[in-house]
Amino acid sequence: MSDISKVKRDVRAETEGVRIEFDQVPGIFFRIARFNNPNYQRQLDEHTKEIRGAWLAGEVPADKVQEILDRCAASALLVGWEGNEEPDDDGTLHEVPYSVEKAYEYVHDAAYADVRNFVLWHARNAENYRLAQRKKALGNSLGSSSGDA
């Protein structure tokens, strides 16, 4: 017999995000919600409501489609971070507070393609949001890369 509960999702984590360490810069943790979560769908509906017919017909220019998808990702997939710093003009690092606009920069700017790819890959990885997997990760280490919700 097989245990179907292994695929049971942590619905709250799908929307609120899970804490995942950015493998390219240890010490930065992104909070990533699951792709197509209800907030993402609401954002997509909001951003496409005035162009619904053209959107559904595939008539929206590719750059506009990418902008809309990135805005949805910034507000509903990349929902937070910690340990994220950027240098000022003299090279001194300063913490970057989370904002949707800064998240949009990270998922839209080609210079941050590695961040965008990381966020989208983890947002689509169902294992990040499986209840059994999350309980196991939380039980083993509260500070692990799959961390707390």
PDB file of C-alpha atoms in Angstrom:
ATOM      1  CA  MET A   1       0.000   0.000   0.000  1.00  0.00           C
ATOM      2  CA  SER A   2       1.101   3.539  -0.703  1.00  0.00           C
ATOM      3  CA  ASP A   3       0.484   6.573   1.470  1.00  0.00           C
ATOM      4  CA  ILE A   4      -1.359   9.284  -0.491  1.00  0.00           C
ATOM      5  CA  SER A   5      -0.790  11.780   2.323  1.00  0.00           C
ATOM      6  CA  LYS A   6       2.780  12.140   1.028  1.00  0.00           C
ATOM      7  CA  VAL A   7       1.437  14.526  -1.614  1.00  0.00           C
ATOM      8  CA  LYS A   8      -0.640  16.554   0.853  1.00  0.00           C
ATOM      9  CA  ARG A   9       0.214  20.235   0.454  1.00  0.00           C
ATOM     10  CA  ASP A  10       0.896  22.899   3.047  1.00  0.00           C
ATOM     11  CA  VAL A  11      -1.671  25.297   1.611  1.00  0.00           C
ATOM     12  CA  ARG A  12      -0.603  28.155   3.865  1.00  0.00           C
ATOM     13  CA  ALA A  13       3.035  27.826   2.762  1.00  0.00           C
ATOM     14  CA  GLU A  14       1.961  27.821  -0.881  1.00  0.00           C
ATOM     15  CA  THR A  15       0.614  31.354  -0.461  1.00  0.00           C
ATOM     16  CA  GLU A  16       2.810  32.767   2.320  1.00  0.00           C
ATOM     17  CA  GLY A  17       6.002  31.232   0.969  1.00  0.00           C
ATOM     18  CA  VAL A  18       8.775  29.044   2.278  1.00  0.00           C
ATOM     19  CA  ARG A  19      12.225  30.224   3.344  1.00  0.00           C
ATOM     20  CA  ILE A  20      14.865  28.951   0.918  1.00  0.00           C
ATOM     21  CA  GLU A  21      18.552  29.823   0.965  1.00  0.00           C
ATOM     22  CA  PHE A  22      19.847  31.273  -2.296  1.00  0.00           C
ATOM     23  CA  ASP A  23      22.485  28.749  -3.290  1.00  0.00           C
ATOM     24  CA  GLN A  24      24.586  31.296  -5.188  1.00  0.00           C
ATOM     25  CA  VAL A  25      24.932  33.694  -2.239  1.00  0.00           C
ATOM     26  CA  PRO A  26      24.859  31.801   1.076  1.00  0.00           C
ATOM     27  CA  GLY A  27      23.225  33.818   3.818  1.00  0.00           C
ATOM     28  CA  ILE A  28      20.463  35.238   1.613  1.00  0.00           C
ATOM     29  CA  PHE A  29      17.110  33.571   2.175  1.00  0.00           C
ATOM     30  CA  PHE A  30      14.200  34.170  -0.162  1.00  0.00           C
ATOM     31  CA  ARG A  31      10.600  33.545   0.882  1.00  0.00           C
ATOM     32  CA  ILE A  32       9.040  31.937  -2.180  1.00  0.00           C
ATOM     33  CA  ALA A  33       5.345  31.146  -2.648  1.00  0.00           C
ATOM     34  CA  ARG A  34       4.124  28.411  -4.970  1.00  0.00           C
ATOM     35  CA  PHE A  35       3.532  29.179  -8.623  1.00  0.00           C
ATOM     36  CA  ASN A  36      -0.143  29.766  -9.494  1.00  0.00           C
ATOM     37  CA  ASN A  37      -1.150  30.261  -5.861  1.00  0.00           C
ATOM     38  CA  PRO A  38      -4.389  32.255  -5.322  1.00  0.00           C
ATOM     39  CA  ASN A  39      -2.502  35.557  -4.867  1.00  0.00           C
ATOM     40  CA  TYR A  40      -0.629  34.976  -8.137  1.00  0.00           C
ATOM     41  CA  GLN A  41      -3.889  34.245  -9.944  1.00  0.00           C
ATOM     42  CA  ARG A  42      -5.506  37.411  -8.497  1.00  0.00           C
ATOM     43  CA  GLN A  43      -2.515  39.490  -9.591  1.00  0.00           C
ATOM     44  CA  LEU A  44      -2.609  37.990 -13.075  1.00  0.00           C
ATOM     45  CA  ASP A  45      -6.342  38.713 -13.345  1.00  0.00           C
ATOM     46  CA  GLU A  46      -5.794  42.285 -12.138  1.00  0.00           C
ATOM     47  CA  HIS A  47      -2.922  42.968 -14.545  1.00  0.00           C
ATOM     48  CA  THR A  48      -4.766  41.505 -17.545  1.00  0.00           C
ATOM     49  CA  LYS A  49      -8.367  42.621 -16.929  1.00  0.00           C
ATOM     50  CA  GLU A  50      -8.203  45.495 -19.443  1.00  0.00           C
ATOM     51  CA  ILE A  51      -6.537  43.353 -22.109  1.00  0.00           C
ATOM     52  CA  ARG A  52      -8.300  40.043 -21.405  1.00  0.00           C
ATOM     53  CA  GLY A  53      -9.379  39.364 -24.994  1.00  0.00           C
ATOM     54  CA  ALA A  54      -5.952  40.090 -26.460  1.00  0.00           C
ATOM     55  CA  TRP A  55      -4.285  38.135 -23.632  1.00  0.00           C
ATOM     56  CA  LEU A  56      -6.388  35.038 -24.240  1.00  0.00           C
ATOM     57  CA  ALA A  57      -5.890  35.340 -28.006  1.00  0.00           C
ATOM     58  CA  GLY A  58      -2.110  35.552 -27.595  1.00  0.00           C
ATOM     59  CA  GLU A  59      -2.046  39.022 -29.146  1.00  0.00           C
ATOM     60  CA  VAL A  60      -0.194  40.845 -26.373  1.00  0.00           C
ATOM     61  CA  PRO A  61       3.406  41.742 -27.319  1.00  0.00           C
ATOM     62  CA  ALA A  62       6.018  39.477 -25.724  1.00  0.00           C
ATOM     63  CA  ASP A  63       7.671  42.293 -23.756  1.00  0.00           C
ATOM     64  CA  LYS A  64       4.319  43.288 -22.223  1.00  0.00           C
ATOM     65  CA  VAL A  65       3.572  39.635 -21.346  1.00  0.00           C
ATOM     66  CA  GLN A  66       6.961  39.361 -19.637  1.00  0.00           C
ATOM     67  CA  GLU A  67       6.390  42.572 -17.695  1.00  0.00           C
ATOM     68  CA  ILE A  68       3.000  41.335 -16.459  1.00  0.00           C
ATOM     69  CA  LEU A  69       4.321  37.901 -15.480  1.00  0.00           C
ATOM     70  CA  ASP A  70       7.276  39.483 -13.676  1.00  0.00           C
ATOM     71  CA  ARG A  71       4.996  41.879 -11.783  1.00  0.00           C
ATOM     72  CA  CYS A  72       2.898  38.900 -10.677  1.00  0.00           C
ATOM     73  CA  ALA A  73       6.037  37.003  -9.639  1.00  0.00           C
ATOM     74  CA  ALA A  74       7.326  40.010  -7.684  1.00  0.00           C
ATOM     75  CA  SER A  75       4.134  40.462  -5.704  1.00  0.00           C
ATOM     76  CA  ALA A  76       2.948  36.868  -5.309  1.00  0.00           C
ATOM     77  CA  LEU A  77       5.981  34.537  -5.638  1.00  0.00           C
ATOM     78  CA  LEU A  78       9.002  36.398  -4.233  1.00  0.00           C
ATOM     79  CA  VAL A  79       7.221  37.485  -1.059  1.00  0.00           C
ATOM     80  CA  GLY A  80      10.162  38.305   1.196  1.00  0.00           C
ATOM     81  CA  TRP A  81      13.837  37.875   1.985  1.00  0.00           C
ATOM     82  CA  GLU A  82      16.393  38.145   4.728  1.00  0.00           C
ATOM     83  CA  GLY A  83      20.141  38.657   4.698  1.00  0.00           C
ATOM     84  CA  ASN A  84      19.953  40.552   1.413  1.00  0.00           C
ATOM     85  CA  GLU A  85      22.441  43.411   1.192  1.00  0.00           C
ATOM     86  CA  GLU A  86      23.670  45.726  -1.557  1.00  0.00           C
ATOM     87  CA  PRO A  87      26.671  48.076  -1.573  1.00  0.00           C
ATOM     88  CA  ASP A  88      26.295  51.834  -1.568  1.00  0.00           C
ATOM     89  CA  ASP A  89      28.575  54.123  -3.609  1.00  0.00           C
ATOM     90  CA  ASP A  90      31.551  53.609  -1.271  1.00  0.00           C
ATOM     91  CA  GLY A  91      31.102  49.819  -1.203  1.00  0.00           C
ATOM     92  CA  THR A  92      29.573  49.563   2.260  1.00  0.00           C
ATOM     93  CA  LEU A  93      26.901  46.870   2.397  1.00  0.00           C
ATOM     94  CA  HIS A  94      23.425  47.831   3.588  1.00  0.00           C
ATOM     95  CA  GLU A  95      20.408  45.628   4.189  1.00  0.00           C
ATOM     96  CA  VAL A  96      17.802  45.782   1.442  1.00  0.00           C
ATOM     97  CA  PRO A  97      14.315  45.878   2.957  1.00  0.00           C
ATOM     98  CA  TYR A  98      11.724  43.840   1.083  1.00  0.00           C
ATOM     99  CA  SER A  99       9.419  45.702  -1.257  1.00  0.00           C
ATOM    100  CA  VAL A 100       7.408  44.569  -4.246  1.00  0.00           C
ATOM    101  CA  GLU A 101       9.238  47.091  -6.446  1.00  0.00           C
ATOM    102  CA  LYS A 102      12.648  45.742  -5.401  1.00  0.00           C
ATOM    103  CA  ALA A 103      11.376  42.189  -5.921  1.00  0.00           C
ATOM    104  CA  TYR A 104      10.251  43.267  -9.400  1.00  0.00           C
ATOM    105  CA  GLU A 105      13.761  44.542 -10.123  1.00  0.00           C
ATOM    106  CA  TYR A 106      15.202  41.156  -9.133  1.00  0.00           C
ATOM    107  CA  VAL A 107      12.798  39.130 -11.282  1.00  0.00           C
ATOM    108  CA  HIS A 108      12.650  41.496 -14.270  1.00  0.00           C
ATOM    109  CA  ASP A 109      16.171  42.916 -14.700  1.00  0.00           C
ATOM    110  CA  ALA A 110      18.268  40.658 -16.950  1.00  0.00           C
ATOM    111  CA  ALA A 111      21.277  41.367 -14.715  1.00  0.00           C
ATOM    112  CA  TYR A 112      19.485  39.401 -11.960  1.00  0.00           C
ATOM    113  CA  ALA A 113      18.465  36.463 -14.184  1.00  0.00           C
ATOM    114  CA  ASP A 114      19.965  33.994 -11.695  1.00  0.00           C
ATOM    115  CA  VAL A 115      17.639  35.296  -8.976  1.00  0.00           C
ATOM    116  CA  ARG A 116      14.645  35.109 -11.315  1.00  0.00           C
ATOM    117  CA  ASN A 117      15.505  31.553 -12.361  1.00  0.00           C
ATOM    118  CA  PHE A 118      16.008  30.482  -8.734  1.00  0.00           C
ATOM    119  CA  VAL A 119      12.666  31.949  -7.630  1.00  0.00           C
ATOM    120  CA  LEU A 120      10.718  30.465 -10.534  1.00  0.00           C
ATOM    121  CA  TRP A 121      12.342  27.044 -10.190  1.00  0.00           C
ATOM    122  CA  HIS A 122      11.535  26.835  -6.486  1.00  0.00           C
ATOM    123  CA  ALA A 123       8.026  28.262  -6.967  1.00  0.00           C
ATOM    124  CA  ARG A 124       7.324  25.392  -9.368  1.00  0.00           C
ATOM    125  CA  ASN A 125       8.951  22.683  -7.207  1.00  0.00           C
ATOM    126  CA  ALA A 126       6.032  20.929  -5.502  1.00  0.00           C
ATOM    127  CA  GLU A 127       8.338  19.285  -2.932  1.00  0.00           C
ATOM    128  CA  ASN A 128       8.932  22.685  -1.308  1.00  0.00           C
ATOM    129  CA  TYR A 129       5.240  22.788  -0.359  1.00  0.00           C
ATOM    130  CA  ARG A 130       4.530  19.159   0.604  1.00  0.00           C
ATOM    131  CA  LEU A 131       3.305  18.952   4.185  1.00  0.00           C
ATOM    132  CA  ALA A 132       5.292  15.818   5.055  1.00  0.00           C
ATOM    133  CA  GLN A 133       8.477  17.251   3.536  1.00  0.00           C
ATOM    134  CA  ARG A 134       8.053  20.543   5.419  1.00  0.00           C
ATOM    135  CA  LYS A 135       7.393  18.777   8.737  1.00  0.00           C
ATOM    136  CA  LYS A 136      10.506  16.666   8.212  1.00  0.00           C
ATOM    137  CA  ALA A 137      12.637  19.723   7.372  1.00  0.00           C
ATOM    138  CA  LEU A 138      11.294  21.680  10.337  1.00  0.00           C
ATOM    139  CA  GLY A 139      11.913  18.754  12.647  1.00  0.00           C
ATOM    140  CA  ASN A 140      15.509  18.321  11.490  1.00  0.00           C
ATOM    141  CA  SER A 141      16.595  21.958  11.501  1.00  0.00           C
ATOM    142  CA  LEU A 142      14.636  25.149  11.948  1.00  0.00           C
ATOM    143  CA  GLY A 143      17.390  27.038  10.156  1.00  0.00           C
ATOM    144  CA  SER A 144      17.569  24.722   7.155  1.00  0.00           C
ATOM    145  CA  SER A 145      17.124  25.992   3.634  1.00  0.00           C
ATOM    146  CA  SER A 146      13.569  24.714   3.473  1.00  0.00           C
ATOM    147  CA  GLY A 147      13.072  26.491   6.801  1.00  0.00           C
ATOM    148  CA  ASP A 148       9.978  27.718   8.518  1.00  0.00           C
ATOM    149  CA  ALA A 149       6.811  29.084   6.972  1.00  0.00           C
TER     150      ALA A 149
END
